Amino acid sequence: MEKTAATAIAHPNIAFIKYWGNRDPELRLPANGSLSMNLGGLLTRTRVWFDPTLAQDEIWLNSQPLEGAARERVVRFLDLVRGLAGRTLAAHVESENNFPAGAGLASSAAAFAALALASTAALGLRLDEAALSRLARRGSGSAARSVPAGFVEWQPGRGDADSYAFSIAPPEHWPLVDCVAIVESAHKAIGSSQGHLLAATSPLQAARVADAPRRLRIARQAIWRRDFEALAEIAEQDSMMLHAVMLTSQPPLIYWRGVSVELMHAVASWRREGIAAFYTLDAGPNVHVICLPEHAESIQRRLRDFPGVREVIVAQVGGPARLVEGQG
Ligand code: PMV
């Protein structure tokens, strides 16, 4: 009898070259390639149990039953996994994040990476890393990047078969630190799934996508060479290009708050002072400040003292999605 339960953990990730817009929203085939680092220390732990006595899927997130559209999204994902395994059993899913709920940190990447691994393992499927990344992509695009370790690139691919992420350097290659300045904990009004649909309404999206191979090349080489200044410049430009598209979508998506803008100015001036730090922002107002480890203490202090910053969450470069032994 195959194993019917498994537990997996996965880290969220922060993109230096961002994914925004899909060529195919159903398959989540991205408009452009992207590149990120996993956020070690922050994690989602997911236990999946397939149970013949269940009439329907039961899904719990942080000890609360998931309902409505969020539940449907997970059920649709489990249907994909059941399809792969040729099974119809309902599942019990329990998922916990070790980072504060509602801190405005994107958790879907870690959630679907952990769910992809735990659910396939629970049904006795052993997918290789690329296949797991492709599967995680179907739940949330950025989840494809939470499957491999360390610094990760997601190649857009020609289709479903070759749109997956792979590691370009292991976590120990470069000990970068992400100090996340939490400026707002409310849930965002427009989530990324809806945001991706709006990307094409901005006339700037085509230029952002056409230029992506250049930004990816610079970011990849900066990581390989551990060239902080080169990574800082290209990641900040990429973040600005993402937000330029968001701001010029119809309707416009204005994710920044005033303090987000103040923080961008501050980080740029700290860098001019000689502190190795740069900023990047996703679909929300929180500011990720990436720095070298020798500056992490000073950055945390400056961020905690910054008016409007509620909390600072710190993460190092993280490993891959993995099964947790002995808890299945
Ligand atoms: O994976 P999604 O659909 O939540 O999209 C992530 C979008 C950004 O966080 C804004 C950029 C990225 O590449 O992570």
Short mmCIF file of C-alpha atoms and ligand atoms in Angstrom, two decimals:
data_model
loop_
_atom_site.label_atom_id
_atom_site.label_comp_id
_atom_site.label_asym_id
_atom_site.label_seq_id
_atom_site.Cartn_x
_atom_site.Cartn_y
_atom_site.Cartn_z
CA MET A 1 0.00 0.00 0.00
CA GLU A 2 1.45 3.35 -0.99
CA LYS A 3 1.99 6.10 1.52
CA THR A 4 -1.09 8.34 1.71
CA ALA A 5 0.23 11.21 3.83
CA ALA A 6 3.23 13.51 3.51
CA THR A 7 4.54 16.79 4.95
CA ALA A 8 6.60 19.31 3.02
CA ILE A 9 8.11 22.72 3.69
CA ALA A 10 8.89 25.51 1.24
CA HIS A 11 10.14 29.08 1.48
CA PRO A 12 8.64 32.18 -0.10
CA ASN A 13 10.90 33.98 -2.57
CA ILE A 14 11.65 37.56 -3.58
CA ALA A 15 12.15 38.30 -7.27
CA PHE A 16 14.98 40.57 -8.47
CA ILE A 17 13.62 40.31 -12.02
CA LYS A 18 9.84 40.14 -11.70
CA TYR A 19 7.14 38.07 -13.36
CA TRP A 20 4.07 40.10 -14.36
CA GLY A 21 1.48 39.07 -16.95
CA ASN A 22 0.73 35.68 -18.45
CA ARG A 23 0.77 34.47 -22.04
CA ASP A 24 -1.69 31.81 -20.88
CA PRO A 25 -3.48 32.55 -17.59
CA GLU A 26 -4.87 29.02 -17.21
CA LEU A 27 -1.46 27.35 -17.57
CA ARG A 28 0.28 30.34 -15.94
CA LEU A 29 2.81 30.63 -18.75
CA PRO A 30 4.55 33.93 -17.96
CA ALA A 31 5.03 36.89 -20.29
CA ASN A 32 8.72 36.98 -19.29
CA GLY A 33 11.40 35.05 -17.45
CA SER A 34 12.11 35.94 -13.82
CA LEU A 35 14.81 35.48 -11.21
CA SER A 36 14.57 35.32 -7.41
CA MET A 37 16.09 34.20 -4.16
CA ASN A 38 14.34 31.96 -1.66
CA LEU A 39 13.69 33.45 1.75
CA GLY A 40 15.20 31.06 4.27
CA GLY A 41 13.81 31.14 7.80
CA LEU A 42 10.35 32.04 6.49
CA LEU A 43 8.43 28.92 5.60
CA THR A 44 5.17 27.20 4.93
CA ARG A 45 4.69 23.69 6.30
CA THR A 46 1.97 21.64 4.62
CA ARG A 47 0.65 18.22 5.53
CA VAL A 48 -1.54 16.36 3.03
CA TRP A 49 -3.54 13.24 3.75
CA PHE A 50 -5.65 11.47 1.11
CA ASP A 51 -8.58 9.85 2.84
CA PRO A 52 -11.21 7.50 1.33
CA THR A 53 -13.67 8.41 4.10
CA LEU A 54 -13.78 12.10 3.11
CA ALA A 55 -16.63 13.28 0.86
CA GLN A 56 -14.75 16.41 -0.19
CA ASP A 57 -11.44 18.17 0.29
CA GLU A 58 -10.84 19.75 3.70
CA ILE A 59 -8.33 22.58 3.60
CA TRP A 60 -6.97 24.39 6.65
CA LEU A 61 -4.66 27.38 6.61
CA ASN A 62 -3.15 28.61 9.89
CA SER A 63 -5.79 26.58 11.81
CA GLN A 64 -8.73 28.15 9.91
CA PRO A 65 -10.82 26.33 7.30
CA LEU A 66 -10.28 27.83 3.86
CA GLU A 67 -13.48 28.89 2.11
CA GLY A 68 -14.75 30.47 -1.08
CA ALA A 69 -12.43 31.34 -3.95
CA ALA A 70 -9.26 30.59 -1.98
CA ARG A 71 -10.55 27.05 -1.27
CA GLU A 72 -11.58 26.58 -4.91
CA ARG A 73 -8.09 27.47 -6.07
CA VAL A 74 -6.58 24.75 -3.87
CA VAL A 75 -9.25 22.20 -4.90
CA ARG A 76 -8.51 22.88 -8.58
CA PHE A 77 -4.82 22.35 -7.84
CA LEU A 78 -5.54 19.06 -6.03
CA ASP A 79 -7.60 17.99 -9.06
CA LEU A 80 -4.47 18.42 -11.19
CA VAL A 81 -2.49 16.24 -8.78
CA ARG A 82 -5.26 13.60 -8.69
CA GLY A 83 -5.25 13.66 -12.50
CA LEU A 84 -1.49 13.03 -12.57
CA ALA A 85 -1.85 10.09 -10.18
CA GLY A 86 -5.03 8.72 -11.75
CA ARG A 87 -6.80 8.88 -8.37
CA THR A 88 -10.03 10.47 -7.15
CA LEU A 89 -9.54 10.47 -3.36
CA ALA A 90 -10.40 13.61 -1.40
CA ALA A 91 -7.63 15.25 0.61
CA HIS A 92 -7.14 16.76 4.02
CA VAL A 93 -4.66 19.66 3.83
CA GLU A 94 -3.17 21.52 6.80
CA SER A 95 -0.86 24.42 6.07
CA GLU A 96 0.91 26.77 8.48
CA ASN A 97 3.14 29.77 7.84
CA ASN A 98 5.81 30.66 10.39
CA PHE A 99 5.65 34.31 9.35
CA PRO A 100 2.88 36.58 10.63
CA ALA A 101 -0.44 36.11 8.83
CA GLY A 102 -1.56 39.31 7.17
CA ALA A 103 1.95 40.79 7.26
CA GLY A 104 1.41 41.43 3.59
CA LEU A 105 4.12 38.96 2.61
CA ALA A 106 3.16 36.97 -0.45
CA SER A 107 2.63 33.46 0.81
CA SER A 108 1.18 31.76 -2.28
CA ALA A 109 4.64 30.89 -3.66
CA ALA A 110 5.63 28.91 -0.57
CA ALA A 111 2.10 27.53 -0.19
CA PHE A 112 1.83 26.00 -3.66
CA ALA A 113 5.44 24.77 -3.70
CA ALA A 114 4.87 22.93 -0.40
CA LEU A 115 1.45 21.68 -1.54
CA ALA A 116 2.83 20.40 -4.86
CA LEU A 117 5.50 18.38 -3.06
CA ALA A 118 3.36 17.09 -0.17
CA SER A 119 0.35 16.15 -2.32
CA THR A 120 2.34 14.30 -4.98
CA ALA A 121 4.40 12.48 -2.35
CA ALA A 122 1.22 11.55 -0.47
CA LEU A 123 -0.09 9.85 -3.63
CA GLY A 124 3.20 8.03 -4.17
CA LEU A 125 4.30 10.19 -7.12
CA ARG A 126 8.00 11.06 -7.26
CA LEU A 127 8.36 14.06 -9.57
CA ASP A 128 11.78 15.42 -10.47
CA GLU A 129 12.53 19.06 -9.64
CA ALA A 130 11.51 20.44 -13.04
CA ALA A 131 8.22 18.53 -13.03
CA LEU A 132 7.50 19.71 -9.49
CA SER A 133 8.28 23.30 -10.46
CA ARG A 134 5.93 23.03 -13.47
CA LEU A 135 3.19 21.68 -11.22
CA ALA A 136 3.69 24.37 -8.53
CA ARG A 137 3.49 26.99 -11.32
CA ARG A 138 -0.13 25.98 -11.96
CA GLY A 139 -1.09 27.07 -8.43
CA SER A 140 0.80 30.37 -8.43
CA GLY A 141 3.39 31.38 -11.02
CA SER A 142 6.01 32.44 -8.50
CA ALA A 143 5.61 29.07 -6.70
CA ALA A 144 7.60 27.54 -9.58
CA ARG A 145 10.60 29.44 -8.16
CA SER A 146 10.12 28.20 -4.57
CA VAL A 147 10.84 24.59 -5.61
CA PRO A 148 14.61 24.76 -6.41
CA ALA A 149 17.24 26.02 -3.92
CA GLY A 150 18.88 29.38 -3.43
CA PHE A 151 19.03 31.74 -6.42
CA VAL A 152 16.47 30.60 -8.97
CA GLU A 153 15.53 31.44 -12.55
CA TRP A 154 12.16 30.61 -14.09
CA GLN A 155 12.49 30.24 -17.84
CA PRO A 156 9.28 31.30 -19.59
CA GLY A 157 9.39 28.27 -21.90
CA ARG A 158 7.55 27.68 -25.16
CA GLY A 159 4.75 25.85 -23.41
CA ASP A 160 3.78 23.90 -20.32
CA ALA A 161 6.57 21.35 -20.78
CA ASP A 162 9.51 23.77 -20.55
CA SER A 163 8.15 26.54 -18.32
CA TYR A 164 9.86 25.72 -15.03
CA ALA A 165 12.47 27.10 -12.64
CA PHE A 166 15.98 25.90 -11.82
CA SER A 167 18.70 26.94 -9.42
CA ILE A 168 21.45 29.16 -10.84
CA ALA A 169 23.43 29.22 -7.56
CA PRO A 170 23.05 27.44 -4.20
CA PRO A 171 22.16 29.37 -1.00
CA GLU A 172 25.77 29.36 0.26
CA HIS A 173 27.00 31.04 -2.95
CA TRP A 174 26.25 34.54 -1.62
CA PRO A 175 24.83 35.25 1.87
CA LEU A 176 22.45 38.09 0.96
CA VAL A 177 19.91 39.20 3.56
CA ASP A 178 16.36 40.45 2.91
CA CYS A 179 15.07 42.90 5.55
CA VAL A 180 11.38 43.35 4.78
CA ALA A 181 9.91 46.63 6.01
CA ILE A 182 6.24 45.90 6.73
CA VAL A 183 4.32 49.14 6.24
CA GLU A 184 0.80 47.76 5.98
CA SER A 185 -0.67 44.46 7.08
CA ALA A 186 -4.05 44.68 5.33
CA HIS A 187 -4.80 42.27 2.51
CA LYS A 188 -4.23 43.79 -0.89
CA ALA A 189 -7.28 44.96 -2.82
CA ILE A 190 -6.17 43.43 -6.10
CA GLY A 191 -4.28 40.16 -5.81
CA SER A 192 -1.63 39.13 -8.29
CA SER A 193 -3.87 36.71 -10.25
CA GLN A 194 -6.11 39.67 -11.19
CA GLY A 195 -3.09 41.94 -11.58
CA HIS A 196 -1.54 39.64 -14.19
CA LEU A 197 -4.72 39.99 -16.28
CA LEU A 198 -4.36 43.79 -16.25
CA ALA A 199 -0.69 43.83 -17.30
CA ALA A 200 -1.50 43.89 -21.03
CA THR A 201 -3.68 47.01 -20.60
CA SER A 202 -0.53 49.06 -19.96
CA PRO A 203 1.27 50.29 -23.09
CA LEU A 204 4.51 49.90 -21.10
CA GLN A 205 4.15 46.14 -20.64
CA ALA A 206 5.43 45.30 -24.14
CA ALA A 207 8.61 47.31 -23.53
CA ARG A 208 9.10 45.73 -20.08
CA VAL A 209 8.73 42.23 -21.54
CA ALA A 210 10.94 42.92 -24.58
CA ASP A 211 13.76 44.16 -22.31
CA ALA A 212 13.51 41.22 -19.84
CA PRO A 213 16.27 39.08 -21.44
CA ARG A 214 18.72 41.98 -20.94
CA ARG A 215 17.77 42.43 -17.28
CA LEU A 216 17.93 38.68 -16.68
CA ARG A 217 21.41 38.48 -18.24
CA ILE A 218 22.71 41.31 -16.04
CA ALA A 219 21.11 39.93 -12.86
CA ARG A 220 22.33 36.38 -13.49
CA GLN A 221 25.90 37.55 -14.08
CA ALA A 222 25.80 39.89 -11.07
CA ILE A 223 24.82 36.92 -8.89
CA TRP A 224 27.47 34.64 -10.36
CA ARG A 225 30.15 37.35 -9.87
CA ARG A 226 28.74 38.48 -6.51
CA ASP A 227 28.65 42.01 -7.94
CA PHE A 228 26.34 43.78 -5.47
CA GLU A 229 26.26 47.15 -7.22
CA ALA A 230 25.31 45.58 -10.57
CA LEU A 231 22.53 43.53 -8.93
CA ALA A 232 21.32 46.60 -7.00
CA GLU A 233 20.99 48.72 -10.14
CA ILE A 234 19.22 46.14 -12.26
CA ALA A 235 16.87 44.95 -9.48
CA GLU A 236 15.79 48.52 -8.66
CA GLN A 237 15.25 49.26 -12.34
CA ASP A 238 13.22 46.06 -12.71
CA SER A 239 11.07 46.91 -9.68
CA MET A 240 10.43 50.38 -11.14
CA MET A 241 9.52 48.86 -14.52
CA LEU A 242 7.02 46.51 -12.83
CA HIS A 243 5.41 49.40 -10.97
CA ALA A 244 5.45 51.60 -14.10
CA VAL A 245 3.30 48.91 -15.75
CA MET A 246 1.02 48.60 -12.70
CA LEU A 247 0.59 52.39 -12.42
CA THR A 248 -0.34 52.68 -16.10
CA SER A 249 -2.75 49.72 -16.24
CA GLN A 250 -6.46 50.29 -16.70
CA PRO A 251 -7.64 50.52 -13.98
CA PRO A 252 -4.30 51.64 -12.46
CA LEU A 253 -2.78 49.55 -9.69
CA ILE A 254 -1.15 51.81 -7.12
CA TYR A 255 0.40 49.44 -4.59
CA TRP A 256 2.76 52.00 -3.01
CA ARG A 257 1.91 53.96 0.12
CA GLY A 258 3.67 57.22 0.97
CA VAL A 259 6.11 55.43 3.28
CA SER A 260 7.03 52.99 0.46
CA VAL A 261 8.26 55.97 -1.57
CA GLU A 262 10.08 57.49 1.42
CA LEU A 263 11.83 54.16 1.96
CA MET A 264 12.95 53.96 -1.68
CA HIS A 265 14.54 57.42 -1.33
CA ALA A 266 16.18 56.41 1.97
CA VAL A 267 17.65 53.15 0.65
CA ALA A 268 19.11 54.96 -2.38
CA SER A 269 20.74 57.52 -0.08
CA TRP A 270 22.07 54.81 2.27
CA ARG A 271 23.71 53.19 -0.75
CA ARG A 272 25.35 56.49 -1.67
CA GLU A 273 26.73 56.52 1.91
CA GLY A 274 28.43 53.19 1.19
CA ILE A 275 25.90 50.74 2.65
CA ALA A 276 25.38 47.81 0.29
CA ALA A 277 21.56 47.76 0.10
CA PHE A 278 18.87 47.99 -2.55
CA TYR A 279 15.07 47.93 -2.59
CA THR A 280 12.50 45.89 -4.47
CA LEU A 281 8.68 45.90 -4.18
CA ASP A 282 6.11 43.32 -5.28
CA ALA A 283 2.33 43.71 -5.60
CA GLY A 284 2.07 45.52 -2.28
CA PRO A 285 3.46 48.45 -0.27
CA ASN A 286 6.08 46.55 1.76
CA VAL A 287 9.69 47.29 0.88
CA HIS A 288 12.21 44.45 0.62
CA VAL A 289 15.68 45.79 1.41
CA ILE A 290 18.35 43.38 0.19
CA CYS A 291 21.77 43.82 1.73
CA LEU A 292 25.13 42.21 2.41
CA PRO A 293 25.31 40.42 5.79
CA GLU A 294 27.75 42.96 7.25
CA HIS A 295 25.12 45.68 6.79
CA ALA A 296 22.09 43.69 7.96
CA GLU A 297 22.18 44.96 11.59
CA SER A 298 22.44 48.59 10.55
CA ILE A 299 19.66 48.22 7.95
CA GLN A 300 17.33 46.57 10.47
CA ARG A 301 17.94 49.38 12.96
CA ARG A 302 17.33 52.07 10.36
CA LEU A 303 14.15 50.36 9.15
CA ARG A 304 12.76 49.85 12.68
CA ASP A 305 13.33 53.55 13.41
CA PHE A 306 11.71 54.62 10.15
CA PRO A 307 8.36 56.43 10.63
CA GLY A 308 5.53 54.28 9.27
CA VAL A 309 7.39 50.94 9.42
CA ARG A 310 5.41 48.57 11.64
CA GLU A 311 7.69 45.60 11.68
CA VAL A 312 10.86 44.27 10.06
CA ILE A 313 11.10 40.63 9.01
CA VAL A 314 14.55 39.25 8.19
CA ALA A 315 15.38 36.34 5.90
CA GLN A 316 18.54 34.74 4.54
CA VAL A 317 18.90 32.83 1.28
CA GLY A 318 16.79 29.68 1.56
CA GLY A 319 16.97 26.09 0.38
CA PRO A 320 14.57 24.08 -1.80
CA ALA A 321 11.09 22.78 -1.11
CA ARG A 322 11.57 19.51 0.78
CA LEU A 323 9.77 16.66 2.43
CA VAL A 324 9.87 16.55 6.20
CA GLU A 325 10.60 13.05 7.40
CA GLY A 326 8.86 11.26 10.19
CA GLN A 327 5.67 13.32 10.16
CA GLY A 328 3.84 11.69 7.28
O1 PMV B 1 2.88 34.17 -8.37
P1 PMV B 1 1.97 35.35 -8.35
O2 PMV B 1 0.80 35.18 -9.28
O3 PMV B 1 1.56 35.73 -6.95
O4 PMV B 1 2.76 36.61 -8.95
C1 PMV B 1 3.88 37.20 -8.35
C2 PMV B 1 4.04 38.58 -8.86
C3 PMV B 1 5.15 39.41 -8.22
O5 PMV B 1 5.34 39.04 -6.87
C4 PMV B 1 4.73 40.88 -8.26
C5 PMV B 1 6.47 39.31 -8.98
C6 PMV B 1 7.25 38.03 -8.81
O6 PMV B 1 7.92 37.65 -9.78
O7 PMV B 1 7.25 37.42 -7.73
#
